[in-house]
């Protein structure tokens, strides 16, 4: 199986490096500047699970001349339109596209641009950061990379993909309920992202503040209400675990969106929070806390663009 990783940032670079180290056939589709840096300096991953240094295979959009068996799409939501144009020559009728973007809007865009047959559901949970010097740092050893057919069937192609992913130390697992897991991931990202960015603190710092835990849980309930009306309701186990996570004393947990905000970087406020607010508005569901977080993030995003 030949895999094309679109983007060699914190997510794509991490997963692609692990798979390459495990002997898989991986090529990175990157911009010319990033390609030059990778060819010169290599790809460096620092991780509690073991470091990786390799000379990756890289290609730029103009040099794509064949279809790939699978494409791991690992870009930010605001980079998606450009990425779709770049990767189009690599997509054949049987190509599996594995998007590890946040939210759900990208699924509709990919199905419209290519075909719903090309889509494989993916839900990735890993904490990585791309440093200014190009290194990718995994912040903790926790990782979970679920994938599966959106209708839950165990197809031959998903079996082949699972074999390709296993043994690469990326927390890979095949899921027959990936659609629900995608909605649950959105709930988690929106809840943690909205509360940590709104309050400008970690979960533990918010919990230690007057009314902080109640505020986090009320926002969580708003998100669940929207998803239950517009998508797939979460499992009881997920709800219980997430409520505990959002109120954990002394927790240093925060969202990647909050980490980007602290570093003055652009954030995925539209796909993670804004799109969920719009889903709620369309369903007539009031979500004042989520809407406040979205307005807060929108102000920040406009300030970043104006710089």
PDB file of C-alpha atoms in Angstrom:
ATOM      1  CA  UNK A   1       0.000   0.000   0.000  1.00  0.00           C
ATOM      2  CA  UNK A   2       1.239   3.467  -0.915  1.00  0.00           C
ATOM      3  CA  UNK A   3       0.243   6.284   1.440  1.00  0.00           C
ATOM      4  CA  UNK A   4       0.361   9.998   0.647  1.00  0.00           C
ATOM      5  CA  UNK A   5       0.437  12.224   3.726  1.00  0.00           C
ATOM      6  CA  UNK A   6      -0.861  15.696   2.914  1.00  0.00           C
ATOM      7  CA  UNK A   7       0.929  18.026   5.290  1.00  0.00           C
ATOM      8  CA  UNK A   8       4.058  17.359   7.357  1.00  0.00           C
ATOM      9  CA  UNK A   9       3.009  19.477  10.323  1.00  0.00           C
ATOM     10  CA  UNK A  10       2.473  18.328  13.881  1.00  0.00           C
ATOM     11  CA  UNK A  11      -0.123  15.667  13.008  1.00  0.00           C
ATOM     12  CA  UNK A  12       0.789  14.494   9.519  1.00  0.00           C
ATOM     13  CA  UNK A  13       4.489  14.659  10.264  1.00  0.00           C
ATOM     14  CA  UNK A  14       4.087  12.615  13.428  1.00  0.00           C
ATOM     15  CA  UNK A  15       1.913   9.866  11.947  1.00  0.00           C
ATOM     16  CA  UNK A  16       3.888   9.722   8.706  1.00  0.00           C
ATOM     17  CA  UNK A  17       7.199   9.505  10.551  1.00  0.00           C
ATOM     18  CA  UNK A  18       5.990   6.631  12.724  1.00  0.00           C
ATOM     19  CA  UNK A  19       4.648   4.747   9.709  1.00  0.00           C
ATOM     20  CA  UNK A  20       7.842   5.356   7.731  1.00  0.00           C
ATOM     21  CA  UNK A  21       9.951   4.091  10.622  1.00  0.00           C
ATOM     22  CA  UNK A  22       7.798   0.930  10.649  1.00  0.00           C
ATOM     23  CA  UNK A  23       8.741   0.314   7.015  1.00  0.00           C
ATOM     24  CA  UNK A  24       5.582   1.545   5.326  1.00  0.00           C
ATOM     25  CA  UNK A  25       5.630   3.271   1.921  1.00  0.00           C
ATOM     26  CA  UNK A  26       4.929   6.899   2.873  1.00  0.00           C
ATOM     27  CA  UNK A  27       5.308  10.073   0.817  1.00  0.00           C
ATOM     28  CA  UNK A  28       4.673  13.579   2.145  1.00  0.00           C
ATOM     29  CA  UNK A  29       2.909  16.156  -0.041  1.00  0.00           C
ATOM     30  CA  UNK A  30       4.227  19.532   1.098  1.00  0.00           C
ATOM     31  CA  UNK A  31       4.829  23.072  -0.091  1.00  0.00           C
ATOM     32  CA  UNK A  32       8.154  23.748  -1.884  1.00  0.00           C
ATOM     33  CA  UNK A  33       9.660  25.578   1.103  1.00  0.00           C
ATOM     34  CA  UNK A  34       8.783  22.767   3.512  1.00  0.00           C
ATOM     35  CA  UNK A  35      10.072  20.210   0.980  1.00  0.00           C
ATOM     36  CA  UNK A  36      13.443  21.969   0.842  1.00  0.00           C
ATOM     37  CA  UNK A  37      13.717  22.005   4.632  1.00  0.00           C
ATOM     38  CA  UNK A  38      12.820  18.332   4.944  1.00  0.00           C
ATOM     39  CA  UNK A  39      15.295  17.326   2.259  1.00  0.00           C
ATOM     40  CA  UNK A  40      18.013  19.342   3.957  1.00  0.00           C
ATOM     41  CA  UNK A  41      17.335  18.662   7.649  1.00  0.00           C
ATOM     42  CA  UNK A  42      15.177  15.534   7.662  1.00  0.00           C
ATOM     43  CA  UNK A  43      12.051  14.927   9.746  1.00  0.00           C
ATOM     44  CA  UNK A  44      12.551  14.960  13.526  1.00  0.00           C
ATOM     45  CA  UNK A  45      10.017  13.666  16.052  1.00  0.00           C
ATOM     46  CA  UNK A  46      10.612  13.845  19.799  1.00  0.00           C
ATOM     47  CA  UNK A  47       8.304  11.610  21.799  1.00  0.00           C
ATOM     48  CA  UNK A  48       7.956   9.805  25.147  1.00  0.00           C
ATOM     49  CA  UNK A  49       7.496   6.697  22.982  1.00  0.00           C
ATOM     50  CA  UNK A  50      10.873   7.129  21.300  1.00  0.00           C
ATOM     51  CA  UNK A  51      12.364   9.677  18.944  1.00  0.00           C
ATOM     52  CA  UNK A  52      12.331   9.377  15.162  1.00  0.00           C
ATOM     53  CA  UNK A  53      14.768  10.943  12.707  1.00  0.00           C
ATOM     54  CA  UNK A  54      14.431  10.136   9.031  1.00  0.00           C
ATOM     55  CA  UNK A  55      14.931  11.410   5.515  1.00  0.00           C
ATOM     56  CA  UNK A  56      11.341  11.408   4.263  1.00  0.00           C
ATOM     57  CA  UNK A  57      10.112  10.971   0.723  1.00  0.00           C
ATOM     58  CA  UNK A  58       8.570  14.301  -0.275  1.00  0.00           C
ATOM     59  CA  UNK A  59       6.685  15.563  -3.289  1.00  0.00           C
ATOM     60  CA  UNK A  60       5.160  18.905  -4.258  1.00  0.00           C
ATOM     61  CA  UNK A  61       1.787  19.317  -5.943  1.00  0.00           C
ATOM     62  CA  UNK A  62       3.157  19.877  -9.424  1.00  0.00           C
ATOM     63  CA  UNK A  63       5.097  16.609  -9.309  1.00  0.00           C
ATOM     64  CA  UNK A  64       2.176  14.287  -8.458  1.00  0.00           C
ATOM     65  CA  UNK A  65       1.781  11.913 -11.404  1.00  0.00           C
ATOM     66  CA  UNK A  66      -0.017   8.824 -10.058  1.00  0.00           C
ATOM     67  CA  UNK A  67      -2.857   7.738  -7.796  1.00  0.00           C
ATOM     68  CA  UNK A  68      -2.188   6.530  -4.253  1.00  0.00           C
ATOM     69  CA  UNK A  69      -3.929   3.719  -2.391  1.00  0.00           C
ATOM     70  CA  UNK A  70      -4.586   5.943   0.603  1.00  0.00           C
ATOM     71  CA  UNK A  71      -4.255   9.631   1.446  1.00  0.00           C
ATOM     72  CA  UNK A  72      -3.894  10.865   5.005  1.00  0.00           C
ATOM     73  CA  UNK A  73      -5.230  14.424   4.973  1.00  0.00           C
ATOM     74  CA  UNK A  74      -3.646  16.231   7.924  1.00  0.00           C
ATOM     75  CA  UNK A  75      -4.052  19.974   7.444  1.00  0.00           C
ATOM     76  CA  UNK A  76      -5.818  22.715   9.371  1.00  0.00           C
ATOM     77  CA  UNK A  77      -9.395  23.493   8.363  1.00  0.00           C
ATOM     78  CA  UNK A  78      -8.395  26.885   6.946  1.00  0.00           C
ATOM     79  CA  UNK A  79      -5.851  25.114   4.686  1.00  0.00           C
ATOM     80  CA  UNK A  80      -8.362  22.611   3.305  1.00  0.00           C
ATOM     81  CA  UNK A  81      -9.378  24.341   0.059  1.00  0.00           C
ATOM     82  CA  UNK A  82      -5.781  24.676  -1.124  1.00  0.00           C
ATOM     83  CA  UNK A  83      -4.992  21.112  -0.051  1.00  0.00           C
ATOM     84  CA  UNK A  84      -7.895  19.673  -2.067  1.00  0.00           C
ATOM     85  CA  UNK A  85      -6.571  21.253  -5.239  1.00  0.00           C
ATOM     86  CA  UNK A  86      -3.039  20.015  -4.507  1.00  0.00           C
ATOM     87  CA  UNK A  87      -3.955  16.397  -3.794  1.00  0.00           C
ATOM     88  CA  UNK A  88      -6.523  15.932  -6.585  1.00  0.00           C
ATOM     89  CA  UNK A  89      -4.065  14.251  -9.023  1.00  0.00           C
ATOM     90  CA  UNK A  90      -3.379  11.560  -6.419  1.00  0.00           C
ATOM     91  CA  UNK A  91      -7.044  10.527  -6.059  1.00  0.00           C
ATOM     92  CA  UNK A  92      -8.343   7.606  -8.068  1.00  0.00           C
ATOM     93  CA  UNK A  93     -11.709   5.888  -7.912  1.00  0.00           C
ATOM     94  CA  UNK A  94     -10.404   3.395  -5.315  1.00  0.00           C
ATOM     95  CA  UNK A  95      -8.258   5.790  -3.290  1.00  0.00           C
ATOM     96  CA  UNK A  96      -9.100   5.932   0.411  1.00  0.00           C
ATOM     97  CA  UNK A  97      -9.012   9.451   1.861  1.00  0.00           C
ATOM     98  CA  UNK A  98      -8.417   9.521   5.617  1.00  0.00           C
ATOM     99  CA  UNK A  99      -9.100  13.041   6.910  1.00  0.00           C
ATOM    100  CA  UNK A 100      -7.863  13.814  10.418  1.00  0.00           C
ATOM    101  CA  UNK A 101      -9.343  17.304  10.492  1.00  0.00           C
ATOM    102  CA  UNK A 102     -11.501  18.705  13.260  1.00  0.00           C
ATOM    103  CA  UNK A 103     -15.267  19.141  13.115  1.00  0.00           C
ATOM    104  CA  UNK A 104     -17.450  17.536  10.437  1.00  0.00           C
ATOM    105  CA  UNK A 105     -17.745  20.084   7.625  1.00  0.00           C
ATOM    106  CA  UNK A 106     -14.735  18.667   5.780  1.00  0.00           C
ATOM    107  CA  UNK A 107     -16.540  15.338   5.281  1.00  0.00           C
ATOM    108  CA  UNK A 108     -19.211  17.000   3.147  1.00  0.00           C
ATOM    109  CA  UNK A 109     -16.602  18.985   1.217  1.00  0.00           C
ATOM    110  CA  UNK A 110     -14.538  15.888   0.444  1.00  0.00           C
ATOM    111  CA  UNK A 111     -17.563  13.861  -0.668  1.00  0.00           C
ATOM    112  CA  UNK A 112     -18.621  16.690  -2.963  1.00  0.00           C
ATOM    113  CA  UNK A 113     -15.121  17.269  -4.397  1.00  0.00           C
ATOM    114  CA  UNK A 114     -14.365  13.578  -4.935  1.00  0.00           C
ATOM    115  CA  UNK A 115     -16.782  10.790  -3.926  1.00  0.00           C
ATOM    116  CA  UNK A 116     -18.304   9.452  -0.741  1.00  0.00           C
ATOM    117  CA  UNK A 117     -16.731   6.123  -1.714  1.00  0.00           C
ATOM    118  CA  UNK A 118     -13.296   7.682  -1.277  1.00  0.00           C
ATOM    119  CA  UNK A 119     -13.984   8.601   2.343  1.00  0.00           C
ATOM    120  CA  UNK A 120     -12.850   6.656   5.387  1.00  0.00           C
ATOM    121  CA  UNK A 121     -13.810   7.916   8.837  1.00  0.00           C
ATOM    122  CA  UNK A 122     -10.897   8.853  11.119  1.00  0.00           C
ATOM    123  CA  UNK A 123     -10.833  10.058  14.715  1.00  0.00           C
ATOM    124  CA  UNK A 124      -7.368  10.936  15.990  1.00  0.00           C
ATOM    125  CA  UNK A 125      -6.445  11.926  19.527  1.00  0.00           C
ATOM    126  CA  UNK A 126      -2.796  12.872  19.967  1.00  0.00           C
ATOM    127  CA  UNK A 127      -1.063  15.915  21.457  1.00  0.00           C
ATOM    128  CA  UNK A 128       1.743  17.113  19.193  1.00  0.00           C
ATOM    129  CA  UNK A 129       3.267  20.480  18.401  1.00  0.00           C
ATOM    130  CA  UNK A 130       5.333  21.738  15.481  1.00  0.00           C
ATOM    131  CA  UNK A 131       8.217  23.798  16.831  1.00  0.00           C
ATOM    132  CA  UNK A 132       9.637  26.845  15.080  1.00  0.00           C
ATOM    133  CA  UNK A 133      12.771  24.894  14.151  1.00  0.00           C
ATOM    134  CA  UNK A 134      10.701  22.198  12.395  1.00  0.00           C
ATOM    135  CA  UNK A 135      10.806  19.552  15.136  1.00  0.00           C
ATOM    136  CA  UNK A 136       7.586  17.738  16.012  1.00  0.00           C
ATOM    137  CA  UNK A 137       7.144  17.166  19.748  1.00  0.00           C
ATOM    138  CA  UNK A 138       4.651  14.710  21.220  1.00  0.00           C
ATOM    139  CA  UNK A 139       3.518  16.227  24.518  1.00  0.00           C
ATOM    140  CA  UNK A 140       2.400  13.011  26.224  1.00  0.00           C
ATOM    141  CA  UNK A 141       2.271   9.292  25.356  1.00  0.00           C
ATOM    142  CA  UNK A 142      -1.526   9.133  25.070  1.00  0.00           C
ATOM    143  CA  UNK A 143      -2.693   8.481  21.523  1.00  0.00           C
ATOM    144  CA  UNK A 144      -5.646   6.886  19.792  1.00  0.00           C
ATOM    145  CA  UNK A 145      -6.070   6.626  16.023  1.00  0.00           C
ATOM    146  CA  UNK A 146      -9.421   5.081  15.088  1.00  0.00           C
ATOM    147  CA  UNK A 147     -10.552   4.501  11.508  1.00  0.00           C
ATOM    148  CA  UNK A 148     -13.298   2.586   9.736  1.00  0.00           C
ATOM    149  CA  UNK A 149     -15.896   2.534   7.017  1.00  0.00           C
ATOM    150  CA  UNK A 150     -18.586   5.124   7.697  1.00  0.00           C
ATOM    151  CA  UNK A 151     -21.298   2.454   7.410  1.00  0.00           C
ATOM    152  CA  UNK A 152     -19.435   0.193   9.844  1.00  0.00           C
ATOM    153  CA  UNK A 153     -18.800  -2.735   7.468  1.00  0.00           C
ATOM    154  CA  UNK A 154     -15.548  -4.699   7.561  1.00  0.00           C
ATOM    155  CA  UNK A 155     -14.597  -4.293   3.916  1.00  0.00           C
ATOM    156  CA  UNK A 156     -11.485  -5.842   2.327  1.00  0.00           C
ATOM    157  CA  UNK A 157      -9.962  -2.404   1.833  1.00  0.00           C
ATOM    158  CA  UNK A 158     -10.413  -1.407   5.475  1.00  0.00           C
ATOM    159  CA  UNK A 159      -8.844  -4.700   6.492  1.00  0.00           C
ATOM    160  CA  UNK A 160      -5.829  -3.929   4.290  1.00  0.00           C
ATOM    161  CA  UNK A 161      -5.618  -0.435   5.751  1.00  0.00           C
ATOM    162  CA  UNK A 162      -5.692  -1.843   9.279  1.00  0.00           C
ATOM    163  CA  UNK A 163      -2.798  -4.177   8.460  1.00  0.00           C
ATOM    164  CA  UNK A 164      -0.873  -1.192   7.084  1.00  0.00           C
ATOM    165  CA  UNK A 165      -1.427   0.866  10.248  1.00  0.00           C
ATOM    166  CA  UNK A 166      -0.682  -1.810  12.839  1.00  0.00           C
ATOM    167  CA  UNK A 167       2.757  -2.021  14.427  1.00  0.00           C
ATOM    168  CA  UNK A 168       3.662   1.634  13.885  1.00  0.00           C
ATOM    169  CA  UNK A 169       3.148   2.815  17.497  1.00  0.00           C
ATOM    170  CA  UNK A 170       0.396   5.290  16.605  1.00  0.00           C
ATOM    171  CA  UNK A 171      -2.438   3.826  18.678  1.00  0.00           C
ATOM    172  CA  UNK A 172      -4.081   2.424  15.559  1.00  0.00           C
ATOM    173  CA  UNK A 173      -7.381   0.576  15.861  1.00  0.00           C
ATOM    174  CA  UNK A 174     -10.186  -0.418  13.524  1.00  0.00           C
ATOM    175  CA  UNK A 175     -13.631   0.856  14.545  1.00  0.00           C
ATOM    176  CA  UNK A 176     -17.033  -0.336  13.371  1.00  0.00           C
ATOM    177  CA  UNK A 177     -18.662   2.701  15.001  1.00  0.00           C
ATOM    178  CA  UNK A 178     -16.469   5.447  13.579  1.00  0.00           C
ATOM    179  CA  UNK A 179     -19.335   7.793  12.727  1.00  0.00           C
ATOM    180  CA  UNK A 180     -20.331   8.102  16.397  1.00  0.00           C
ATOM    181  CA  UNK A 181     -16.687   8.483  17.356  1.00  0.00           C
ATOM    182  CA  UNK A 182     -16.318  11.402  14.940  1.00  0.00           C
ATOM    183  CA  UNK A 183     -19.194  13.241  16.596  1.00  0.00           C
ATOM    184  CA  UNK A 184     -17.805  12.461  20.052  1.00  0.00           C
ATOM    185  CA  UNK A 185     -14.429  13.863  19.060  1.00  0.00           C
ATOM    186  CA  UNK A 186     -16.133  17.068  17.928  1.00  0.00           C
ATOM    187  CA  UNK A 187     -17.941  17.290  21.270  1.00  0.00           C
ATOM    188  CA  UNK A 188     -14.641  16.910  23.123  1.00  0.00           C
ATOM    189  CA  UNK A 189     -12.751  19.419  20.967  1.00  0.00           C
ATOM    190  CA  UNK A 190     -15.515  22.018  21.095  1.00  0.00           C
ATOM    191  CA  UNK A 191     -16.049  21.694  24.841  1.00  0.00           C
ATOM    192  CA  UNK A 192     -12.396  21.752  25.885  1.00  0.00           C
ATOM    193  CA  UNK A 193     -11.426  24.264  23.200  1.00  0.00           C
ATOM    194  CA  UNK A 194     -14.236  26.681  23.961  1.00  0.00           C
ATOM    195  CA  UNK A 195     -13.795  26.661  27.740  1.00  0.00           C
ATOM    196  CA  UNK A 196      -9.981  26.848  27.810  1.00  0.00           C
ATOM    197  CA  UNK A 197      -9.863  29.613  25.191  1.00  0.00           C
ATOM    198  CA  UNK A 198     -12.722  31.562  26.756  1.00  0.00           C
ATOM    199  CA  UNK A 199     -11.211  31.361  30.237  1.00  0.00           C
ATOM    200  CA  UNK A 200      -7.574  31.505  29.033  1.00  0.00           C
ATOM    201  CA  UNK A 201      -6.501  28.669  31.291  1.00  0.00           C
ATOM    202  CA  UNK A 202      -6.069  24.935  31.710  1.00  0.00           C
ATOM    203  CA  UNK A 203      -8.836  22.659  32.959  1.00  0.00           C
ATOM    204  CA  UNK A 204      -7.296  22.649  36.439  1.00  0.00           C
ATOM    205  CA  UNK A 205      -7.065  26.443  36.533  1.00  0.00           C
ATOM    206  CA  UNK A 206     -10.681  26.760  35.465  1.00  0.00           C
ATOM    207  CA  UNK A 207     -11.860  24.196  38.022  1.00  0.00           C
ATOM    208  CA  UNK A 208     -10.027  26.078  40.784  1.00  0.00           C
ATOM    209  CA  UNK A 209     -11.808  29.335  39.904  1.00  0.00           C
ATOM    210  CA  UNK A 210     -15.165  30.303  41.488  1.00  0.00           C
ATOM    211  CA  UNK A 211     -17.917  28.658  39.454  1.00  0.00           C
ATOM    212  CA  UNK A 212     -15.382  27.322  36.942  1.00  0.00           C
ATOM    213  CA  UNK A 213     -16.400  23.663  37.077  1.00  0.00           C
ATOM    214  CA  UNK A 214     -20.092  24.508  36.753  1.00  0.00           C
ATOM    215  CA  UNK A 215     -19.338  26.786  33.807  1.00  0.00           C
ATOM    216  CA  UNK A 216     -17.403  24.036  32.020  1.00  0.00           C
ATOM    217  CA  UNK A 217     -20.173  21.488  32.564  1.00  0.00           C
ATOM    218  CA  UNK A 218     -22.893  23.884  31.410  1.00  0.00           C
ATOM    219  CA  UNK A 219     -20.977  24.560  28.204  1.00  0.00           C
ATOM    220  CA  UNK A 220     -20.506  20.801  27.743  1.00  0.00           C
ATOM    221  CA  UNK A 221     -24.253  20.275  28.081  1.00  0.00           C
ATOM    222  CA  UNK A 222     -24.880  22.892  25.385  1.00  0.00           C
ATOM    223  CA  UNK A 223     -22.553  21.059  22.999  1.00  0.00           C
ATOM    224  CA  UNK A 224     -24.175  17.694  23.709  1.00  0.00           C
ATOM    225  CA  UNK A 225     -27.613  19.205  23.093  1.00  0.00           C
ATOM    226  CA  UNK A 226     -26.597  20.458  19.652  1.00  0.00           C
ATOM    227  CA  UNK A 227     -24.891  17.224  18.588  1.00  0.00           C
ATOM    228  CA  UNK A 228     -27.767  15.087  19.852  1.00  0.00           C
ATOM    229  CA  UNK A 229     -30.131  17.097  17.659  1.00  0.00           C
ATOM    230  CA  UNK A 230     -27.936  17.359  14.566  1.00  0.00           C
ATOM    231  CA  UNK A 231     -25.634  14.334  14.617  1.00  0.00           C
ATOM    232  CA  UNK A 232     -25.191  11.156  16.635  1.00  0.00           C
ATOM    233  CA  UNK A 233     -25.716  11.267  20.412  1.00  0.00           C
ATOM    234  CA  UNK A 234     -22.645  10.297  22.458  1.00  0.00           C
ATOM    235  CA  UNK A 235     -22.429   7.146  24.543  1.00  0.00           C
ATOM    236  CA  UNK A 236     -23.032   7.288  28.288  1.00  0.00           C
ATOM    237  CA  UNK A 237     -19.442   6.216  28.900  1.00  0.00           C
ATOM    238  CA  UNK A 238     -18.097   9.099  26.824  1.00  0.00           C
ATOM    239  CA  UNK A 239     -20.312  11.626  28.604  1.00  0.00           C
ATOM    240  CA  UNK A 240     -19.231  10.445  32.039  1.00  0.00           C
ATOM    241  CA  UNK A 241     -15.535  10.382  31.169  1.00  0.00           C
ATOM    242  CA  UNK A 242     -15.667  13.845  29.597  1.00  0.00           C
ATOM    243  CA  UNK A 243     -17.489  15.377  32.563  1.00  0.00           C
ATOM    244  CA  UNK A 244     -14.712  14.041  34.788  1.00  0.00           C
ATOM    245  CA  UNK A 245     -12.040  15.381  32.435  1.00  0.00           C
ATOM    246  CA  UNK A 246     -13.618  18.862  32.380  1.00  0.00           C
ATOM    247  CA  UNK A 247     -13.639  19.116  36.191  1.00  0.00           C
ATOM    248  CA  UNK A 248     -10.395  17.368  37.112  1.00  0.00           C
ATOM    249  CA  UNK A 249      -8.603  19.139  39.973  1.00  0.00           C
ATOM    250  CA  UNK A 250      -5.090  20.298  39.153  1.00  0.00           C
ATOM    251  CA  UNK A 251      -5.313  19.147  35.550  1.00  0.00           C
ATOM    252  CA  UNK A 252      -2.891  20.736  33.121  1.00  0.00           C
ATOM    253  CA  UNK A 253      -5.023  19.599  30.185  1.00  0.00           C
ATOM    254  CA  UNK A 254      -5.887  22.163  27.520  1.00  0.00           C
ATOM    255  CA  UNK A 255      -6.850  22.146  23.872  1.00  0.00           C
ATOM    256  CA  UNK A 256      -4.483  22.528  20.937  1.00  0.00           C
ATOM    257  CA  UNK A 257      -6.554  25.562  20.005  1.00  0.00           C
ATOM    258  CA  UNK A 258      -5.658  27.164  23.338  1.00  0.00           C
ATOM    259  CA  UNK A 259      -1.978  26.328  22.794  1.00  0.00           C
ATOM    260  CA  UNK A 260      -2.138  27.979  19.357  1.00  0.00           C
ATOM    261  CA  UNK A 261      -3.899  31.000  20.849  1.00  0.00           C
ATOM    262  CA  UNK A 262      -1.198  31.452  23.490  1.00  0.00           C
ATOM    263  CA  UNK A 263       1.462  31.392  20.770  1.00  0.00           C
ATOM    264  CA  UNK A 264      -0.373  33.989  18.677  1.00  0.00           C
ATOM    265  CA  UNK A 265      -1.203  31.545  15.876  1.00  0.00           C
ATOM    266  CA  UNK A 266      -4.364  31.238  13.800  1.00  0.00           C
ATOM    267  CA  UNK A 267      -6.980  28.939  15.379  1.00  0.00           C
ATOM    268  CA  UNK A 268      -9.636  26.631  13.970  1.00  0.00           C
ATOM    269  CA  UNK A 269     -12.477  28.520  15.604  1.00  0.00           C
ATOM    270  CA  UNK A 270     -14.814  28.213  12.617  1.00  0.00           C
ATOM    271  CA  UNK A 271     -14.658  24.444  12.188  1.00  0.00           C
ATOM    272  CA  UNK A 272     -14.537  23.523  15.880  1.00  0.00           C
ATOM    273  CA  UNK A 273     -16.811  26.107  17.528  1.00  0.00           C
ATOM    274  CA  UNK A 274     -18.444  28.308  14.891  1.00  0.00           C
ATOM    275  CA  UNK A 275     -19.852  25.481  12.795  1.00  0.00           C
ATOM    276  CA  UNK A 276     -21.352  23.908  15.922  1.00  0.00           C
ATOM    277  CA  UNK A 277     -22.966  27.235  16.881  1.00  0.00           C
ATOM    278  CA  UNK A 278     -24.493  27.432  13.404  1.00  0.00           C
ATOM    279  CA  UNK A 279     -25.828  23.869  13.701  1.00  0.00           C
ATOM    280  CA  UNK A 280     -27.491  24.860  16.971  1.00  0.00           C
ATOM    281  CA  UNK A 281     -29.004  28.005  15.490  1.00  0.00           C
ATOM    282  CA  UNK A 282     -30.438  26.013  12.569  1.00  0.00           C
ATOM    283  CA  UNK A 283     -32.015  23.584  15.044  1.00  0.00           C
ATOM    284  CA  UNK A 284     -33.370  26.385  17.254  1.00  0.00           C
ATOM    285  CA  UNK A 285     -31.134  25.409  20.187  1.00  0.00           C
ATOM    286  CA  UNK A 286     -29.888  28.124  22.516  1.00  0.00           C
ATOM    287  CA  UNK A 287     -26.197  27.837  23.450  1.00  0.00           C
ATOM    288  CA  UNK A 288     -25.179  31.152  25.042  1.00  0.00           C
ATOM    289  CA  UNK A 289     -21.890  29.956  26.521  1.00  0.00           C
ATOM    290  CA  UNK A 290     -20.733  28.359  23.277  1.00  0.00           C
ATOM    291  CA  UNK A 291     -21.808  31.459  21.347  1.00  0.00           C
ATOM    292  CA  UNK A 292     -19.835  33.656  23.752  1.00  0.00           C
ATOM    293  CA  UNK A 293     -16.714  31.535  23.257  1.00  0.00           C
ATOM    294  CA  UNK A 294     -17.180  31.751  19.479  1.00  0.00           C
ATOM    295  CA  UNK A 295     -17.486  35.553  19.586  1.00  0.00           C
ATOM    296  CA  UNK A 296     -14.374  35.710  21.778  1.00  0.00           C
ATOM    297  CA  UNK A 297     -12.401  33.552  19.345  1.00  0.00           C
ATOM    298  CA  UNK A 298     -13.678  35.519  16.344  1.00  0.00           C
ATOM    299  CA  UNK A 299     -12.300  38.742  17.835  1.00  0.00           C
ATOM    300  CA  UNK A 300      -8.939  37.048  18.375  1.00  0.00           C
ATOM    301  CA  UNK A 301      -8.894  35.627  14.842  1.00  0.00           C
ATOM    302  CA  UNK A 302      -9.577  39.007  13.271  1.00  0.00           C
ATOM    303  CA  UNK A 303      -6.748  40.494  15.325  1.00  0.00           C
ATOM    304  CA  UNK A 304      -4.379  37.823  14.004  1.00  0.00           C
ATOM    305  CA  UNK A 305      -5.386  38.482  10.388  1.00  0.00           C
ATOM    306  CA  UNK A 306      -4.937  42.232  10.855  1.00  0.00           C
ATOM    307  CA  UNK A 307      -1.308  41.884  11.995  1.00  0.00           C
TER     308      UNK A 307
END
